[in-house]
C-alpha positions as a LaTeX table, in Angstrom:
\begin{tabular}{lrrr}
\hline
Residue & $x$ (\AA) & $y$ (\AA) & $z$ (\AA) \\
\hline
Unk1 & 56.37 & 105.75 & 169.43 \\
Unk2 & 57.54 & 104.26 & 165.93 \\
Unk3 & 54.66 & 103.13 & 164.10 \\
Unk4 & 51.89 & 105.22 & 165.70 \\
Unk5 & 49.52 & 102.53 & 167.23 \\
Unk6 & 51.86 & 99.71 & 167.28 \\
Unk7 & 51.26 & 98.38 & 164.06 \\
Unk8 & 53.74 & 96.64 & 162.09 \\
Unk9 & 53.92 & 97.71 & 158.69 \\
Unk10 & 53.56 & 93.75 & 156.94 \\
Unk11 & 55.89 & 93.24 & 153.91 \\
Unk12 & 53.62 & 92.44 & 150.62 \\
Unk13 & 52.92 & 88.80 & 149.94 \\
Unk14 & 55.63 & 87.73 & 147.18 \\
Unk15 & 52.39 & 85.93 & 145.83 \\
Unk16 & 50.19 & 89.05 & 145.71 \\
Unk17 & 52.96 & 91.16 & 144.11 \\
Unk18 & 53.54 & 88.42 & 141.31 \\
Unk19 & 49.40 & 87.67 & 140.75 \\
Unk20 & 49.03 & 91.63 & 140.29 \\
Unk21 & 52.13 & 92.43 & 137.57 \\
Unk22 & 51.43 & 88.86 & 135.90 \\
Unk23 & 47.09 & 90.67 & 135.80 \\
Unk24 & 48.92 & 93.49 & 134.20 \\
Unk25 & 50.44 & 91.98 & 132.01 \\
Unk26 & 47.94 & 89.32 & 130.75 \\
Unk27 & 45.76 & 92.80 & 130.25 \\
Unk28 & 48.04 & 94.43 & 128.09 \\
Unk29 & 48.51 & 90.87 & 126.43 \\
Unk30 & 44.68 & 91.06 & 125.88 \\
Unk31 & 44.97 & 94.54 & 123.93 \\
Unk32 & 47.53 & 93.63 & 121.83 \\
Unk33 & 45.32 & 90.36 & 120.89 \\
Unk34 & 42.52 & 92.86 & 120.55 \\
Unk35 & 44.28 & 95.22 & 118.44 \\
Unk36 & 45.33 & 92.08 & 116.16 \\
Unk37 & 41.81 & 90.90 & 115.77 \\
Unk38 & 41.02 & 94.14 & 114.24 \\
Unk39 & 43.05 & 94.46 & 112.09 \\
Unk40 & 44.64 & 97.61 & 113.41 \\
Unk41 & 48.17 & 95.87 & 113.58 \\
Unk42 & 50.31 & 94.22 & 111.48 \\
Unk43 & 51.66 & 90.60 & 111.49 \\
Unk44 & 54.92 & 91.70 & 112.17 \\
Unk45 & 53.98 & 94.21 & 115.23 \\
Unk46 & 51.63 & 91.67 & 116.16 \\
Unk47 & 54.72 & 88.91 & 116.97 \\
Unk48 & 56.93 & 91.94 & 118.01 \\
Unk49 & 54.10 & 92.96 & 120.79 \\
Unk50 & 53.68 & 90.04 & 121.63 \\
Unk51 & 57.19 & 88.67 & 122.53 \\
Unk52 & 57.83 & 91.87 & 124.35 \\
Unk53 & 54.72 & 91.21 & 126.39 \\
Unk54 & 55.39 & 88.03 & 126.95 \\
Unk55 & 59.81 & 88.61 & 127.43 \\
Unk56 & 57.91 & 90.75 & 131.27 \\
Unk57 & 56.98 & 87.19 & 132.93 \\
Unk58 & 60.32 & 85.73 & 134.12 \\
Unk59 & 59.25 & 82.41 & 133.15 \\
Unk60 & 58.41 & 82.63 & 129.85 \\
Unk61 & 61.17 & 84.94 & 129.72 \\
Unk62 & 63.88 & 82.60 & 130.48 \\
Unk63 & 62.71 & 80.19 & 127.84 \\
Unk64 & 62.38 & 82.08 & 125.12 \\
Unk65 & 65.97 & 83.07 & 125.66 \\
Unk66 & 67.04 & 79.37 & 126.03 \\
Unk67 & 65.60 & 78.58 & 122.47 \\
Unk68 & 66.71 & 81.60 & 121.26 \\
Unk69 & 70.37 & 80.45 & 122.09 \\
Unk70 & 69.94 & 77.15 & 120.79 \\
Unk71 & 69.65 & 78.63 & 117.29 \\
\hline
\end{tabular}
């Protein structure tokens, strides 16, 4: 008997999987704006951080590449 009790295994909510890596990020997002506040990092790391953190959401992602192209 394949799947002991007759359970399905359910395939993860595409909403679920995006609301938990977009939390993830928006944490680490958090830090870095943390980090910034005390003055523990740079202006320079600061925007570096920051775009890398922000290049992870696809959306975001996509523009940032369309107005880096248009330069």
């Amino acid at each position: 008997m394949v799947g002991g009790f007759g359970f399905k295994p359910q395939p993860i909510n595409d909403y679920l999987a995006l609301t938990i890596i977009g939390t993830a990020i928006f944490i680490v997002l958090i830090g870095v704006l943390q980090l910034r506040q005390d003055d523990r990092l740079s202006e320079k790391f600061f925007v570096d951080l920051t775009k890398m953190v922000l290049e992870q959401l696809p959306l975001i992602s996509n523009i940032i590449k369309q107005f880096q192209g248009n330069k």
